[in-house]
mmCIF file of C-alpha atoms and ligand atoms in Angstrom:
data_model
loop_
_atom_site.group_PDB
_atom_site.id
_atom_site.type_symbol
_atom_site.label_atom_id
_atom_site.label_comp_id
_atom_site.label_asym_id
_atom_site.label_seq_id
_atom_site.Cartn_x
_atom_site.Cartn_y
_atom_site.Cartn_z
ATOM 1 C CA MET A 16 70.343 66.131 -0.358
ATOM 2 C CA GLU A 17 67.298 65.314 -2.418
ATOM 3 C CA VAL A 18 64.301 64.620 -0.189
ATOM 4 C CA LYS A 19 61.691 62.066 -1.252
ATOM 5 C CA HIS A 20 58.174 62.968 -0.175
ATOM 6 C CA ILE A 21 56.218 59.923 0.884
ATOM 7 C CA ALA A 22 52.515 59.928 1.689
ATOM 8 C CA LEU A 23 51.759 57.444 4.485
ATOM 9 C CA LEU A 24 48.212 56.067 4.513
ATOM 10 C CA PRO A 25 48.162 53.540 7.355
ATOM 11 C CA GLY A 26 44.385 52.986 7.221
ATOM 12 C CA ASP A 27 42.600 50.433 9.395
ATOM 13 C CA GLY A 28 43.206 47.312 11.476
ATOM 14 C CA ILE A 29 46.865 46.330 11.521
ATOM 15 C CA GLY A 30 47.686 49.005 8.907
ATOM 16 C CA PRO A 31 49.201 51.498 11.390
ATOM 17 C CA GLU A 32 51.251 48.784 13.146
ATOM 18 C CA VAL A 33 52.880 47.433 9.981
ATOM 19 C CA MET A 34 53.336 50.957 8.585
ATOM 20 C CA ALA A 35 55.365 51.958 11.656
ATOM 21 C CA GLU A 36 57.775 49.085 10.931
ATOM 22 C CA ALA A 37 58.148 50.047 7.267
ATOM 23 C CA VAL A 38 59.028 53.595 8.320
ATOM 24 C CA LYS A 39 61.616 52.231 10.763
ATOM 25 C CA VAL A 40 63.209 50.278 7.920
ATOM 26 C CA LEU A 41 63.120 53.266 5.533
ATOM 27 C CA ASP A 42 64.828 55.403 8.153
ATOM 28 C CA ALA A 43 67.516 52.737 8.439
ATOM 29 C CA VAL A 44 67.905 52.849 4.632
ATOM 30 C CA GLY A 45 68.250 56.631 4.870
ATOM 31 C CA ARG A 46 71.051 56.346 7.439
ATOM 32 C CA ARG A 47 72.926 53.605 5.636
ATOM 33 C CA PHE A 48 72.696 54.993 2.085
ATOM 34 C CA GLY A 49 72.515 58.741 2.807
ATOM 35 C CA ARG A 50 68.910 59.096 1.634
ATOM 36 C CA SER A 51 66.320 61.422 3.054
ATOM 37 C CA PHE A 52 62.574 60.936 3.352
ATOM 38 C CA CYS A 53 59.863 63.362 4.353
ATOM 39 C CA TYR A 54 56.647 61.668 5.484
ATOM 40 C CA GLU A 55 53.149 63.029 5.529
ATOM 41 C CA THR A 56 50.424 60.891 7.113
ATOM 42 C CA ALA A 57 46.847 60.973 5.820
ATOM 43 C CA LEU A 58 43.486 59.339 6.559
ATOM 44 C CA VAL A 59 41.937 56.537 4.542
ATOM 45 C CA GLY A 60 39.328 53.792 5.015
ATOM 46 C CA ALA A 61 37.141 53.286 8.090
ATOM 47 C CA THR A 62 39.425 55.582 10.070
ATOM 48 C CA ALA A 63 38.708 58.359 7.575
ATOM 49 C CA ILE A 64 34.961 57.666 7.621
ATOM 50 C CA ALA A 65 34.996 57.962 11.414
ATOM 51 C CA ALA A 66 36.990 61.205 11.299
ATOM 52 C CA VAL A 67 35.507 63.068 8.336
ATOM 53 C CA GLY A 68 32.751 60.868 6.858
ATOM 54 C CA ASN A 69 34.667 60.024 3.648
ATOM 55 C CA PRO A 70 36.914 56.953 3.094
ATOM 56 C CA TYR A 71 39.205 58.897 0.695
ATOM 57 C CA PRO A 72 39.011 62.542 1.747
ATOM 58 C CA GLU A 73 40.024 65.396 -0.532
ATOM 59 C CA GLY A 74 42.882 66.291 1.834
ATOM 60 C CA THR A 75 44.308 62.788 1.494
ATOM 61 C CA HIS A 76 44.073 62.983 -2.292
ATOM 62 C CA ARG A 77 45.990 66.261 -2.301
ATOM 63 C CA ILE A 78 48.759 64.768 -0.139
ATOM 64 C CA CYS A 79 49.001 61.766 -2.505
ATOM 65 C CA LEU A 80 49.142 64.038 -5.575
ATOM 66 C CA ALA A 81 51.965 66.063 -4.066
ATOM 67 C CA SER A 82 53.998 63.004 -3.027
ATOM 68 C CA ASP A 83 56.758 61.143 -4.867
ATOM 69 C CA ALA A 84 55.153 57.862 -3.772
ATOM 70 C CA VAL A 85 52.345 56.593 -1.569
ATOM 71 C CA LEU A 86 52.704 53.859 1.049
ATOM 72 C CA PHE A 87 49.390 52.288 1.910
ATOM 73 C CA GLY A 88 48.601 49.968 4.840
ATOM 74 C CA ALA A 89 45.145 48.371 4.674
ATOM 75 C CA VAL A 90 41.465 49.270 4.804
ATOM 76 C CA GLY A 91 38.452 47.405 6.113
ATOM 77 C CA ASP A 92 36.408 47.064 9.279
ATOM 78 C CA PRO A 93 34.091 44.142 10.085
ATOM 79 C CA ALA A 94 31.515 46.579 11.470
ATOM 80 C CA TYR A 95 30.617 47.363 7.848
ATOM 81 C CA ASP A 96 30.022 43.702 6.976
ATOM 82 C CA LEU A 97 27.151 43.359 9.410
ATOM 83 C CA ASN A 98 24.875 45.444 7.260
ATOM 84 C CA PRO A 99 25.596 44.777 3.567
ATOM 85 C CA LYS A 100 23.082 47.421 2.555
ATOM 86 C CA ALA A 101 24.861 50.255 4.389
ATOM 87 C CA GLY A 102 25.944 52.829 1.831
ATOM 88 C CA ILE A 103 29.487 53.881 2.508
ATOM 89 C CA ARG A 104 32.274 51.294 2.974
ATOM 90 C CA PRO A 105 36.004 51.647 3.824
ATOM 91 C CA GLU A 106 36.987 49.713 0.653
ATOM 92 C CA GLN A 107 35.462 52.494 -1.436
ATOM 93 C CA GLY A 108 38.372 54.646 -0.260
ATOM 94 C CA LEU A 109 40.838 52.243 -1.830
ATOM 95 C CA LEU A 110 38.904 52.084 -5.092
ATOM 96 C CA ALA A 111 38.475 55.873 -5.268
ATOM 97 C CA MET A 112 42.162 56.305 -4.647
ATOM 98 C CA ARG A 113 43.188 53.787 -7.329
ATOM 99 C CA LYS A 114 40.865 55.466 -9.821
ATOM 100 C CA GLN A 115 41.694 59.084 -8.986
ATOM 101 C CA LEU A 116 45.445 58.457 -9.006
ATOM 102 C CA GLY A 117 45.134 56.444 -12.252
ATOM 103 C CA LEU A 118 46.862 53.371 -10.772
ATOM 104 C CA PHE A 119 46.001 50.919 -13.520
ATOM 105 C CA ALA A 120 48.687 48.275 -13.032
ATOM 106 C CA ASN A 121 48.940 46.265 -9.851
ATOM 107 C CA ILE A 122 52.119 44.211 -9.726
ATOM 108 C CA ARG A 123 52.210 41.304 -7.277
ATOM 109 C CA PRO A 124 55.397 39.206 -7.206
ATOM 110 C CA THR A 125 55.236 35.728 -5.644
ATOM 111 C CA VAL A 126 58.396 34.013 -4.517
ATOM 112 C CA CYS A 127 58.586 30.866 -2.449
ATOM 113 C CA TYR A 128 61.527 31.409 -0.086
ATOM 114 C CA PRO A 129 63.365 28.177 0.795
ATOM 115 C CA ALA A 130 63.144 28.909 4.530
ATOM 116 C CA LEU A 131 59.341 29.253 4.336
ATOM 117 C CA ARG A 132 58.557 26.075 2.447
ATOM 118 C CA ARG A 133 57.128 24.394 5.525
ATOM 119 C CA CYS A 134 54.530 27.231 5.732
ATOM 120 C CA SER A 135 53.058 26.434 2.323
ATOM 121 C CA PRO A 136 50.132 24.026 2.157
ATOM 122 C CA LEU A 137 51.696 22.555 -1.010
ATOM 123 C CA ARG A 138 54.086 19.616 -1.026
ATOM 124 C CA PRO A 139 57.712 20.882 -1.002
ATOM 125 C CA GLU A 140 58.577 19.358 -4.411
ATOM 126 C CA ARG A 141 55.920 21.532 -6.025
ATOM 127 C CA LEU A 142 57.596 24.669 -4.684
ATOM 128 C CA ASP A 143 60.909 24.259 -6.514
ATOM 129 C CA GLY A 144 61.511 27.332 -8.648
ATOM 130 C CA VAL A 145 58.270 29.143 -7.823
ATOM 131 C CA ASP A 146 58.933 32.746 -8.852
ATOM 132 C CA PHE A 147 56.259 34.587 -10.780
ATOM 133 C CA VAL A 148 54.653 37.998 -10.926
ATOM 134 C CA VAL A 149 51.003 38.817 -11.473
ATOM 135 C CA PHE A 150 50.027 41.940 -13.422
ATOM 136 C CA ARG A 151 46.507 42.689 -12.265
ATOM 137 C CA GLU A 152 44.523 45.413 -14.060
ATOM 138 C CA LEU A 153 43.325 47.742 -11.309
ATOM 139 C CA THR A 154 40.985 50.462 -12.560
ATOM 140 C CA GLY A 155 38.480 48.656 -14.777
ATOM 141 C CA GLY A 156 36.242 45.618 -15.021
ATOM 142 C CA LEU A 157 33.639 44.570 -12.494
ATOM 143 C CA TYR A 158 35.100 46.791 -9.804
ATOM 144 C CA PHE A 159 34.181 49.961 -11.670
ATOM 145 C CA GLY A 160 31.312 49.013 -13.992
ATOM 146 C CA ARG A 161 27.775 50.169 -13.472
ATOM 147 C CA ARG A 162 26.002 48.199 -10.765
ATOM 148 C CA GLY A 163 22.638 48.305 -9.131
ATOM 149 C CA ARG A 164 19.485 46.652 -7.943
ATOM 150 C CA GLU A 165 16.514 45.692 -10.020
ATOM 151 C CA GLY A 166 13.756 46.163 -7.528
ATOM 152 C CA ASP A 167 14.222 43.984 -4.480
ATOM 153 C CA ASP A 168 14.622 40.767 -6.457
ATOM 154 C CA GLY A 169 17.612 41.292 -8.687
ATOM 155 C CA ALA A 170 20.996 42.967 -8.904
ATOM 156 C CA PHE A 171 23.655 43.475 -11.570
ATOM 157 C CA ASP A 172 27.347 44.350 -11.970
ATOM 158 C CA THR A 173 28.846 45.147 -15.348
ATOM 159 C CA CYS A 174 32.286 44.308 -16.709
ATOM 160 C CA ILE A 175 33.621 46.740 -19.321
ATOM 161 C CA TYR A 176 37.105 47.070 -20.816
ATOM 162 C CA SER A 177 38.466 49.263 -23.595
ATOM 163 C CA ARG A 178 41.412 48.311 -25.824
ATOM 164 C CA GLU A 179 43.447 51.171 -24.365
ATOM 165 C CA GLU A 180 42.882 49.899 -20.807
ATOM 166 C CA ILE A 181 44.122 46.460 -21.881
ATOM 167 C CA ARG A 182 47.029 47.747 -23.972
ATOM 168 C CA ARG A 183 48.680 49.932 -21.337
ATOM 169 C CA ILE A 184 48.975 47.177 -18.738
ATOM 170 C CA ALA A 185 49.733 44.481 -21.320
ATOM 171 C CA ARG A 186 52.769 46.479 -22.521
ATOM 172 C CA LEU A 187 54.136 46.624 -18.966
ATOM 173 C CA ALA A 188 53.627 42.877 -18.618
ATOM 174 C CA PHE A 189 55.370 42.123 -21.949
ATOM 175 C CA GLU A 190 58.301 44.363 -20.995
ATOM 176 C CA THR A 191 58.617 42.686 -17.617
ATOM 177 C CA ALA A 192 58.523 39.229 -19.233
ATOM 178 C CA MET A 193 61.399 40.267 -21.518
ATOM 179 C CA GLY A 194 63.533 41.056 -18.451
ATOM 180 C CA ARG A 195 62.625 37.748 -16.789
ATOM 181 C CA ARG A 196 62.206 34.243 -18.249
ATOM 182 C CA GLY A 197 60.354 35.508 -21.326
ATOM 183 C CA ARG A 198 57.030 33.848 -20.651
ATOM 184 C CA LEU A 199 53.685 35.672 -20.467
ATOM 185 C CA THR A 200 50.370 33.986 -19.624
ATOM 186 C CA LEU A 201 47.120 35.825 -20.199
ATOM 187 C CA VAL A 202 44.474 34.534 -17.791
ATOM 188 C CA ASP A 203 40.898 35.092 -18.920
ATOM 189 C CA LYS A 204 37.530 33.443 -19.438
ATOM 190 C CA SER A 205 37.270 33.927 -23.172
ATOM 191 C CA ASN A 206 35.163 30.790 -23.584
ATOM 192 C CA ILE A 207 32.381 32.807 -21.908
ATOM 193 C CA LEU A 208 33.096 36.519 -21.575
ATOM 194 C CA GLU A 209 33.182 39.086 -24.378
ATOM 195 C CA THR A 210 35.587 41.300 -22.401
ATOM 196 C CA SER A 211 37.960 38.314 -22.216
ATOM 197 C CA ARG A 212 37.784 37.929 -25.988
ATOM 198 C CA LEU A 213 38.787 41.595 -26.347
ATOM 199 C CA TRP A 214 41.728 40.992 -23.971
ATOM 200 C CA ARG A 215 42.905 38.022 -26.062
ATOM 201 C CA ASP A 216 42.560 39.905 -29.304
ATOM 202 C CA GLU A 217 44.456 42.959 -28.077
ATOM 203 C CA VAL A 218 47.225 40.973 -26.372
ATOM 204 C CA GLN A 219 47.691 38.784 -29.456
ATOM 205 C CA GLN A 220 48.151 41.902 -31.600
ATOM 206 C CA LEU A 221 50.724 43.336 -29.189
ATOM 207 C CA GLN A 222 52.730 40.138 -29.306
ATOM 208 C CA ALA A 223 54.195 41.230 -32.660
ATOM 209 C CA ASP A 224 56.134 43.961 -30.807
ATOM 210 C CA TYR A 225 57.677 41.474 -28.369
ATOM 211 C CA PRO A 226 59.000 38.574 -30.456
ATOM 212 C CA GLY A 227 61.187 37.358 -27.594
ATOM 213 C CA VAL A 228 58.197 36.673 -25.373
ATOM 214 C CA GLN A 229 56.410 33.342 -25.454
ATOM 215 C CA LEU A 230 52.718 34.123 -24.998
ATOM 216 C CA ASP A 231 50.139 31.632 -23.850
ATOM 217 C CA PHE A 232 46.549 31.721 -22.655
ATOM 218 C CA LEU A 233 44.752 30.040 -19.788
ATOM 219 C CA PHE A 234 41.159 30.091 -18.670
ATOM 220 C CA VAL A 235 40.956 31.386 -15.136
ATOM 221 C CA ASP A 236 39.535 28.154 -13.688
ATOM 222 C CA ASN A 237 42.406 26.200 -15.211
ATOM 223 C CA ALA A 238 44.884 28.844 -13.993
ATOM 224 C CA ALA A 239 43.621 28.388 -10.431
ATOM 225 C CA MET A 240 44.252 24.661 -10.718
ATOM 226 C CA GLN A 241 47.734 25.113 -12.255
ATOM 227 C CA LEU A 242 48.723 27.578 -9.525
ATOM 228 C CA VAL A 243 48.143 24.819 -7.007
ATOM 229 C CA THR A 244 49.405 21.810 -8.973
ATOM 230 C CA ASN A 245 52.271 23.349 -10.928
ATOM 231 C CA PRO A 246 53.049 26.906 -9.771
ATOM 232 C CA ALA A 247 56.648 26.839 -11.027
ATOM 233 C CA VAL A 248 55.536 26.996 -14.685
ATOM 234 C CA PHE A 249 54.460 30.625 -14.375
ATOM 235 C CA ASP A 250 56.675 33.620 -15.101
ATOM 236 C CA VAL A 251 54.450 36.648 -15.773
ATOM 237 C CA ILE A 252 50.667 36.377 -15.427
ATOM 238 C CA LEU A 253 48.507 39.108 -16.930
ATOM 239 C CA THR A 254 44.857 39.361 -15.978
ATOM 240 C CA GLU A 255 41.872 41.611 -15.406
ATOM 241 C CA ASN A 256 40.865 43.129 -12.091
ATOM 242 C CA MET A 257 38.597 40.527 -10.448
ATOM 243 C CA PHE A 258 40.501 37.443 -11.618
ATOM 244 C CA GLY A 259 43.700 39.098 -10.378
ATOM 245 C CA ASP A 260 42.173 39.791 -6.987
ATOM 246 C CA ILE A 261 41.219 36.151 -6.530
ATOM 247 C CA LEU A 262 44.377 34.579 -7.956
ATOM 248 C CA THR A 263 46.746 36.747 -5.908
ATOM 249 C CA ASP A 264 45.215 35.556 -2.623
ATOM 250 C CA LEU A 265 45.703 32.018 -3.904
ATOM 251 C CA ALA A 266 49.292 32.891 -4.824
ATOM 252 C CA ALA A 267 49.891 34.282 -1.339
ATOM 253 C CA ALA A 268 48.779 31.008 0.215
ATOM 254 C CA VAL A 269 51.111 29.082 -2.102
ATOM 255 C CA ALA A 270 54.019 31.272 -0.973
ATOM 256 C CA GLY A 271 53.382 30.387 2.643
ATOM 257 C CA SER A 272 51.712 33.419 4.182
ATOM 258 C CA MET A 273 49.564 36.390 3.293
ATOM 259 C CA GLY A 274 51.922 38.314 5.539
ATOM 260 C CA ILE A 275 54.895 38.433 3.181
ATOM 261 C CA LEU A 276 53.605 39.503 -0.237
ATOM 262 C CA PRO A 277 54.087 43.122 -1.360
ATOM 263 C CA SER A 278 52.606 44.956 -4.306
ATOM 264 C CA ALA A 279 53.157 48.008 -6.458
ATOM 265 C CA SER A 280 50.376 49.949 -8.167
ATOM 266 C CA LEU A 281 51.622 52.019 -11.061
ATOM 267 C CA GLY A 282 49.984 54.600 -13.285
ATOM 268 C CA SER A 283 51.053 57.282 -15.660
ATOM 269 C CA GLY A 284 51.989 59.811 -13.005
ATOM 270 C CA HIS A 285 51.611 58.330 -9.548
ATOM 271 C CA CYS A 286 52.564 55.160 -7.751
ATOM 272 C CA LEU A 287 51.463 53.396 -4.620
ATOM 273 C CA PHE A 288 52.849 50.464 -2.672
ATOM 274 C CA GLU A 289 50.778 48.230 -0.443
ATOM 275 C CA PRO A 290 50.811 44.754 1.050
ATOM 276 C CA VAL A 291 48.562 42.156 -0.609
ATOM 277 C CA HIS A 292 46.989 41.335 2.761
ATOM 278 C CA GLY A 293 44.084 43.220 4.269
ATOM 279 C CA SER A 294 43.401 44.895 7.614
ATOM 280 C CA TYR A 295 43.363 41.639 9.705
ATOM 281 C CA PRO A 296 41.036 43.151 12.320
ATOM 282 C CA GLN A 297 41.408 40.216 14.736
ATOM 283 C CA ALA A 298 45.068 41.158 15.202
ATOM 284 C CA LYS A 299 44.587 44.918 15.542
ATOM 285 C CA GLY A 300 46.529 46.431 18.427
ATOM 286 C CA ARG A 301 48.059 43.085 19.442
ATOM 287 C CA ASN A 302 51.507 43.590 17.931
ATOM 288 C CA ILE A 303 51.385 40.148 16.266
ATOM 289 C CA ALA A 304 50.840 40.960 12.565
ATOM 290 C CA ASN A 305 53.628 40.209 10.114
ATOM 291 C CA PRO A 306 55.183 43.524 8.968
ATOM 292 C CA VAL A 307 57.194 41.945 6.140
ATOM 293 C CA ALA A 308 54.633 42.481 3.335
ATOM 294 C CA MET A 309 54.552 46.190 4.237
ATOM 295 C CA ILE A 310 58.352 46.365 4.507
ATOM 296 C CA LEU A 311 58.781 44.605 1.142
ATOM 297 C CA SER A 312 56.240 47.027 -0.338
ATOM 298 C CA ALA A 313 58.506 49.855 0.830
ATOM 299 C CA ALA A 314 61.381 48.016 -0.898
ATOM 300 C CA MET A 315 59.368 47.931 -4.127
ATOM 301 C CA MET A 316 58.887 51.681 -3.742
ATOM 302 C CA LEU A 317 62.659 52.238 -3.479
ATOM 303 C CA ASP A 318 63.111 50.237 -6.671
ATOM 304 C CA TYR A 319 60.098 51.192 -8.841
ATOM 305 C CA ALA A 320 59.521 54.785 -7.732
ATOM 306 C CA PHE A 321 63.097 55.963 -7.135
ATOM 307 C CA GLY A 322 65.215 53.478 -9.100
ATOM 308 C CA TRP A 323 67.269 52.695 -5.966
ATOM 309 C CA THR A 324 67.902 49.023 -6.644
ATOM 310 C CA GLU A 325 70.755 48.646 -4.187
ATOM 311 C CA GLU A 326 68.643 50.054 -1.356
ATOM 312 C CA ALA A 327 65.724 47.813 -2.332
ATOM 313 C CA LYS A 328 67.994 44.762 -2.373
ATOM 314 C CA ALA A 329 69.288 45.607 1.091
ATOM 315 C CA VAL A 330 65.725 45.572 2.440
ATOM 316 C CA GLN A 331 64.825 42.359 0.605
ATOM 317 C CA GLY A 332 68.030 40.741 1.803
ATOM 318 C CA ALA A 333 67.311 41.676 5.435
ATOM 319 C CA CYS A 334 63.793 40.204 5.154
ATOM 320 C CA GLU A 335 65.134 36.989 3.650
ATOM 321 C CA GLN A 336 67.700 36.803 6.416
ATOM 322 C CA SER A 337 64.904 37.053 8.990
ATOM 323 C CA PHE A 338 63.197 34.057 7.336
ATOM 324 C CA ALA A 339 66.411 32.075 7.187
ATOM 325 C CA GLU A 340 67.278 32.742 10.828
ATOM 326 C CA GLY A 341 63.707 32.221 11.982
ATOM 327 C CA PHE A 342 63.281 35.729 13.374
ATOM 328 C CA VAL A 343 59.636 35.877 12.267
ATOM 329 C CA THR A 344 56.110 36.569 13.504
ATOM 330 C CA GLN A 345 53.785 33.787 14.644
ATOM 331 C CA ASP A 346 52.255 33.139 11.192
ATOM 332 C CA LEU A 347 55.651 31.886 10.013
ATOM 333 C CA ALA A 348 56.943 30.417 13.267
ATOM 334 C CA PRO A 349 56.673 26.722 14.075
ATOM 335 C CA GLU A 350 54.254 25.741 16.881
ATOM 336 C CA GLY A 351 52.825 29.159 17.604
ATOM 337 C CA ALA A 352 56.152 30.654 18.686
ATOM 338 C CA GLY A 353 57.217 33.861 17.026
ATOM 339 C CA HIS A 354 58.224 37.442 17.629
ATOM 340 C CA THR A 355 56.098 40.560 17.759
ATOM 341 C CA THR A 356 55.492 42.962 14.890
ATOM 342 C CA SER A 357 57.822 45.575 16.328
ATOM 343 C CA GLU A 358 60.557 43.069 17.220
ATOM 344 C CA VAL A 359 60.634 41.843 13.632
ATOM 345 C CA GLY A 360 60.692 45.451 12.352
ATOM 346 C CA ASP A 361 63.573 46.294 14.698
ATOM 347 C CA TRP A 362 65.478 43.174 13.646
ATOM 348 C CA ILE A 363 65.140 43.917 9.938
ATOM 349 C CA ALA A 364 65.982 47.624 10.368
ATOM 350 C CA ALA A 365 69.095 46.681 12.341
ATOM 351 C CA ARG A 366 70.340 44.553 9.438
ATOM 352 C CA ILE A 367 70.076 47.258 6.768
HETATM 353 C C1 LIG B 14 43.087 43.746 -2.735
HETATM 354 C C2 LIG B 14 41.903 43.811 -1.816
HETATM 355 C C3 LIG B 14 40.955 44.891 -2.317
HETATM 356 C C4 LIG B 14 40.492 44.502 -3.720
HETATM 357 C C5 LIG B 14 39.742 45.164 -1.399
HETATM 358 C C6 LIG B 14 40.166 45.534 -0.001
HETATM 359 C C7 LIG B 14 38.837 46.213 -1.982
HETATM 360 O O1 LIG B 14 41.284 42.567 -1.713
HETATM 361 O O2 LIG B 14 43.785 44.767 -2.900
HETATM 362 O O3 LIG B 14 43.343 42.672 -3.283
HETATM 363 O O4 LIG B 14 39.530 43.734 -3.856
HETATM 364 O O5 LIG B 14 41.103 44.973 -4.679
HETATM 365 MG MG1 LIG B 15 42.325 41.017 -2.729
#
C-alpha cells in the first residue's frame, strides 16, 4: 500500500490539541478507505524558539521538504506581545515556512452551514447561499517587503508585487471560478496603491484566457462592507496578502465561528494545510478548543494533495453531521454547553 508521508507541525497554544484530533480522524479514514499515513512531528513557533532558539528550524524544514503534505496547527504566544521590540517572534516561523516552501496561494473557503446560522452575528436572511472562497496571495506584499525604523521617530513597511507573483495565483483563482459559479472578484485598493493597479492590469489581461468567468473589481473597504451586508454575492475572491488576512477573519465571523474554517496553502512543489484560527492561548490545555477547522484542513489535504475526494467528503460530511446533531464545542453550543475538543474529535472519527 502506498504510504503518504505527512509532516505534523502542531505549534503553540491549542495547536497540539486540535492536531491530535485531526490525526484521529485521518487514522479513521485510513481504516475505512484502506489508506496509510506515516506521520513525522516537527517543531515550529514559540515551542521551537523555546527548544532550539529558531521558530522554523532547519530540521523542521527538511521534514516538510520530504513530506507529501504538511499539517500545521497554530503559532503565537502572548509573552511575545508584551515587548513589541523583542527581535524574534513565533509568527516569523510561519512566514519563513511559507516563503521557503514557496506556498504562494492560500485558499480559504467560507460556507455558512444551516445548523450554525444562529452562531453568525448576521441576520439569518443574509446568510442564504453564502458559499465563497478567498484566494489570498501568501508570499509577497507588506508581509515580506523591506521594513525598518527611521531613527526613533519613524518606521516603514514596503509593499512590492511582481506580475509573475500576481499571475500565478490569479490563474488558480480563475480556474477555480470556472469550476464554481463562474464569478471572480479582485479586491484591491487601486484608487490609492500602485501595487493594486498592477494587480488590476495583470488580472484584466488574464481574463482573455477565461472567457467563461465574469470578472469584477472591488476596493477593499467596499469589499469589507459587502461581506457583512451581502456575503452571498461572492463566489471567488482574489486578493493580496494583507487584505486577505483581514478579510478572512471577517469571513470566519460571518460563517459563525473562527473554529470551523480550514485553509490550504499551495505552491509549485509543496502544500500545507492549516486552520484559519490562531493559537487561542486562553484555551491552551483546557480541552475546549474547536478541532473542526483543523479536521477540515486535513480534509482539504486529502482532496488537494492526494486527490482523494471521496475520503475528503467523508470527513466533511462527518463534520457537518456534528453541526446538525449539535455535537459541538462550546463556541458553537447554545448557552455555554458543549463538548470537549477530544469528545468532538472522537465523535467525528467514529462517523467516518
Ligand atoms: C493567518 C495569521 C498569520 C498571518 C499570522 C499568525 C502571522 O493571521 O494565517 O491569517 O497574518 O498570515
Ligand atoms: Mg490572519
